[in-house]
mmCIF file of C-alpha atoms in Angstrom:
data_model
loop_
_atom_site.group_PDB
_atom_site.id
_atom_site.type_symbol
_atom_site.label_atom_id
_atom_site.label_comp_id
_atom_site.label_asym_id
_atom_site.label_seq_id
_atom_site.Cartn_x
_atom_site.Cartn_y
_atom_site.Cartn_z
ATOM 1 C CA UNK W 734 -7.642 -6.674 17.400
ATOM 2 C CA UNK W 735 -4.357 -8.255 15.903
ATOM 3 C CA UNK W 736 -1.767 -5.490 15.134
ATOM 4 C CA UNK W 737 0.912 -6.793 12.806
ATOM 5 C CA UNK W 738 4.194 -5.139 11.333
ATOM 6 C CA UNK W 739 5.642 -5.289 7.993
ATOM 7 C CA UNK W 740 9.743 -4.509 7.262
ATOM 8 C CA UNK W 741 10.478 -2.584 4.830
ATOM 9 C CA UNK W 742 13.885 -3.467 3.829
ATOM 10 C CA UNK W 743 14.825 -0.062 2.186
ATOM 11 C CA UNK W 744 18.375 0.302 0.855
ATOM 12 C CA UNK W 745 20.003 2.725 3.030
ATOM 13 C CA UNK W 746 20.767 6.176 0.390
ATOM 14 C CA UNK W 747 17.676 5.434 -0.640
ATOM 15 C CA UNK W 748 15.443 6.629 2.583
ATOM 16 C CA UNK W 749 14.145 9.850 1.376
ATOM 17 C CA UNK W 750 12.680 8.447 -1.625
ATOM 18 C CA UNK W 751 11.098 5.497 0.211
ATOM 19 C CA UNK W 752 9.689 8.414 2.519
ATOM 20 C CA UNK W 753 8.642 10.121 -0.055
ATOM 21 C CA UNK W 754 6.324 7.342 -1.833
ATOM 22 C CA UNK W 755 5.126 6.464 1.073
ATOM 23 C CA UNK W 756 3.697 9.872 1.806
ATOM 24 C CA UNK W 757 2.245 10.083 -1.358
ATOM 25 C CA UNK W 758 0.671 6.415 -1.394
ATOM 26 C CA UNK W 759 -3.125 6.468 -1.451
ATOM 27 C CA UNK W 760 -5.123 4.001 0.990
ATOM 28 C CA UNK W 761 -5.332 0.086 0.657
ATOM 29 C CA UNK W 762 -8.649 -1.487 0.413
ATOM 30 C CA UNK W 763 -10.624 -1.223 4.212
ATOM 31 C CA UNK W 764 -12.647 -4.301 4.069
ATOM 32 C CA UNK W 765 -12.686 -7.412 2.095
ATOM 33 C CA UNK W 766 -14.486 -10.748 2.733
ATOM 34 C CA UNK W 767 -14.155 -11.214 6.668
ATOM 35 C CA UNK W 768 -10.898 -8.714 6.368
ATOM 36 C CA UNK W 769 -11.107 -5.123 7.715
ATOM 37 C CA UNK W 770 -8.066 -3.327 7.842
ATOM 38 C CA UNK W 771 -8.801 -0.509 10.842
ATOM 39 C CA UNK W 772 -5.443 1.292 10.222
ATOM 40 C CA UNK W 773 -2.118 1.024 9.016
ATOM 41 C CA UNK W 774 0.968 3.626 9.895
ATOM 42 C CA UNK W 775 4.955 3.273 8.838
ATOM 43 C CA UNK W 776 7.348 4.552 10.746
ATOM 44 C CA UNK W 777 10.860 5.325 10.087
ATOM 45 C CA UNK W 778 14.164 6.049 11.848
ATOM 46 C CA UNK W 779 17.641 6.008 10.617
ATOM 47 C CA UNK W 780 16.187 4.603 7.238
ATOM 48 C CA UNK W 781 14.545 1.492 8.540
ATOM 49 C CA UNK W 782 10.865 1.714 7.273
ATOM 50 C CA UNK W 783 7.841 -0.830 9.311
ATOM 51 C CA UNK W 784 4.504 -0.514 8.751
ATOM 52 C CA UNK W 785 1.613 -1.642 11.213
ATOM 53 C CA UNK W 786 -1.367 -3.149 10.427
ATOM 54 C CA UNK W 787 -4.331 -3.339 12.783
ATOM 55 C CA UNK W 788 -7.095 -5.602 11.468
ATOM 56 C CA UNK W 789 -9.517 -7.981 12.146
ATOM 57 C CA UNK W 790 -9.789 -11.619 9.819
ATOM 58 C CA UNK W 791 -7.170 -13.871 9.004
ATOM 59 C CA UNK W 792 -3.997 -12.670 7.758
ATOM 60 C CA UNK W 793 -3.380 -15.324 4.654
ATOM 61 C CA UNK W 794 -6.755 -13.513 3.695
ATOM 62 C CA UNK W 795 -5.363 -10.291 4.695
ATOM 63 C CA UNK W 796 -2.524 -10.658 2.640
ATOM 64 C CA UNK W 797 -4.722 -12.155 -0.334
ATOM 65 C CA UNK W 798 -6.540 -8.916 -0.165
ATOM 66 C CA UNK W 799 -3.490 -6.443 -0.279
ATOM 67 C CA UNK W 800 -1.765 -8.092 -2.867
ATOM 68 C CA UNK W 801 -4.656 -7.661 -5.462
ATOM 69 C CA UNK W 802 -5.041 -3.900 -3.879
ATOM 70 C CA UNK W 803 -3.956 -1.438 -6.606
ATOM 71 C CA UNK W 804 -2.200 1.274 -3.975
ATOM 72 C CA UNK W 805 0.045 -1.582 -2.591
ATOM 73 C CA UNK W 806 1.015 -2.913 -6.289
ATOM 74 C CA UNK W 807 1.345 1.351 -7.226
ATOM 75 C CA UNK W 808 3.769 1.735 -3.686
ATOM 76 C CA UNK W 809 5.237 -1.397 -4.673
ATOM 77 C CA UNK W 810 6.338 -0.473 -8.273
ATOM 78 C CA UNK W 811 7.514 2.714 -6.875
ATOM 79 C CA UNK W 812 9.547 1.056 -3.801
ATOM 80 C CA UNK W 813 11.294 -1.553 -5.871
ATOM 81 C CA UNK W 814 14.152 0.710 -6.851
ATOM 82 C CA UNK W 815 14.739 1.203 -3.239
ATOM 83 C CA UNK W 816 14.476 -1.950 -1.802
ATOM 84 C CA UNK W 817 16.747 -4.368 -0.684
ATOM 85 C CA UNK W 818 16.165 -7.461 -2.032
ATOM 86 C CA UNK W 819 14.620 -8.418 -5.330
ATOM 87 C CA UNK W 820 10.479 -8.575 -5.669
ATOM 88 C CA UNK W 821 8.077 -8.443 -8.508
ATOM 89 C CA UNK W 822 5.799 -5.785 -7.296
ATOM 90 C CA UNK W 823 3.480 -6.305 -10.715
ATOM 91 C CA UNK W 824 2.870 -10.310 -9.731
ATOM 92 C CA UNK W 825 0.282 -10.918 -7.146
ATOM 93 C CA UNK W 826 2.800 -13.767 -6.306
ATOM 94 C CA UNK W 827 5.953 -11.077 -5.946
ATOM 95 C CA UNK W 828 3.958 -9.083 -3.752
ATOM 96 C CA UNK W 829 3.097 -12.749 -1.792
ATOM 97 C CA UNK W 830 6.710 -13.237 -0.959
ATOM 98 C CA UNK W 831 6.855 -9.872 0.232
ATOM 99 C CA UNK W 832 4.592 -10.482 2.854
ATOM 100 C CA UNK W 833 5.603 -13.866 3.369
ATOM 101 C CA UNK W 834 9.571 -12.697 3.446
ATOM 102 C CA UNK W 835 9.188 -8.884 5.763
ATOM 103 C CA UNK W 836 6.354 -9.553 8.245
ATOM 104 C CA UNK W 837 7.758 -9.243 11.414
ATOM 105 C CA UNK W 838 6.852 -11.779 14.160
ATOM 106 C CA UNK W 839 4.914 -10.353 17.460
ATOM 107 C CA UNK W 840 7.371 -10.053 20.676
ATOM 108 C CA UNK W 841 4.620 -8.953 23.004
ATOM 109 C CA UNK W 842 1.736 -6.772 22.257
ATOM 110 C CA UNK W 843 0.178 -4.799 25.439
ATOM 111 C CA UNK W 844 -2.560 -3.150 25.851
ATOM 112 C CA UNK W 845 -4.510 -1.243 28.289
ATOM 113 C CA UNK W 846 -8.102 -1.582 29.483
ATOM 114 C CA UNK W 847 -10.760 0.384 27.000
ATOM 115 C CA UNK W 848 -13.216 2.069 28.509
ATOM 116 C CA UNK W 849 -15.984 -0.378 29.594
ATOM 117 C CA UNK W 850 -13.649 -3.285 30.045
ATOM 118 C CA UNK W 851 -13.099 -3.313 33.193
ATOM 119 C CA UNK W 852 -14.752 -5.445 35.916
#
């Protein structure tokens, strides 16, 4: 399953109320078309905020899907007071170059044997 990670470019007084929205965001859309988003977590540390994404389908279509989600355009509206940078949250194509501008590209992703996988 590809696991992806979003930045969250959050500016830095501004962590607590970035944690805060987060916390009180309510769930994207779990399946769409050939999409299904199977989790998604954000973690923090010293202000930096990245979210993971673990889903199956393409990720243009991914992205499609959570742009038109209402919970990411609600976190969004909420968020753009604290983020860095300057996105229109209420435009499907603001919350395009979101995506487009923060994903984060895969170093290495490991992963051990599940149960039933091996020979």
């Amino acid at each position: 399953m590809p696991r992806y990670a979003l930045l969250y470019p959050v500016k830095p007084d501004k962590a607590e109320i970035a944690q805060r929205i987060f916390v009180g965001s309510g769930d994207p859309p779990l399946v769409e078309g050939g999409v299904r988003l199977h989790s998604t977590s954000v973690f923090s540390k010293n202000g930096q905020f990245v979210r993971i994404l673990d889903l199956d389908g393409d990720l243009s279509a991914a992205v499609e899907m959570l742009s038109r989600a209402t919970a990411v355009h609600d976190v969004g509206r909420q968020m753009s007071q604290v983020f860095e940078g300057d996105y229109d949250f209420t435009t499907l194509d603001g919350l395009r170059a979101f995506f487009a501008d923060n994903l984060m590209t895969t170093v290495t992703d490991r992963r051990g044997e599940r149960e039933g996988d091996a020979a």
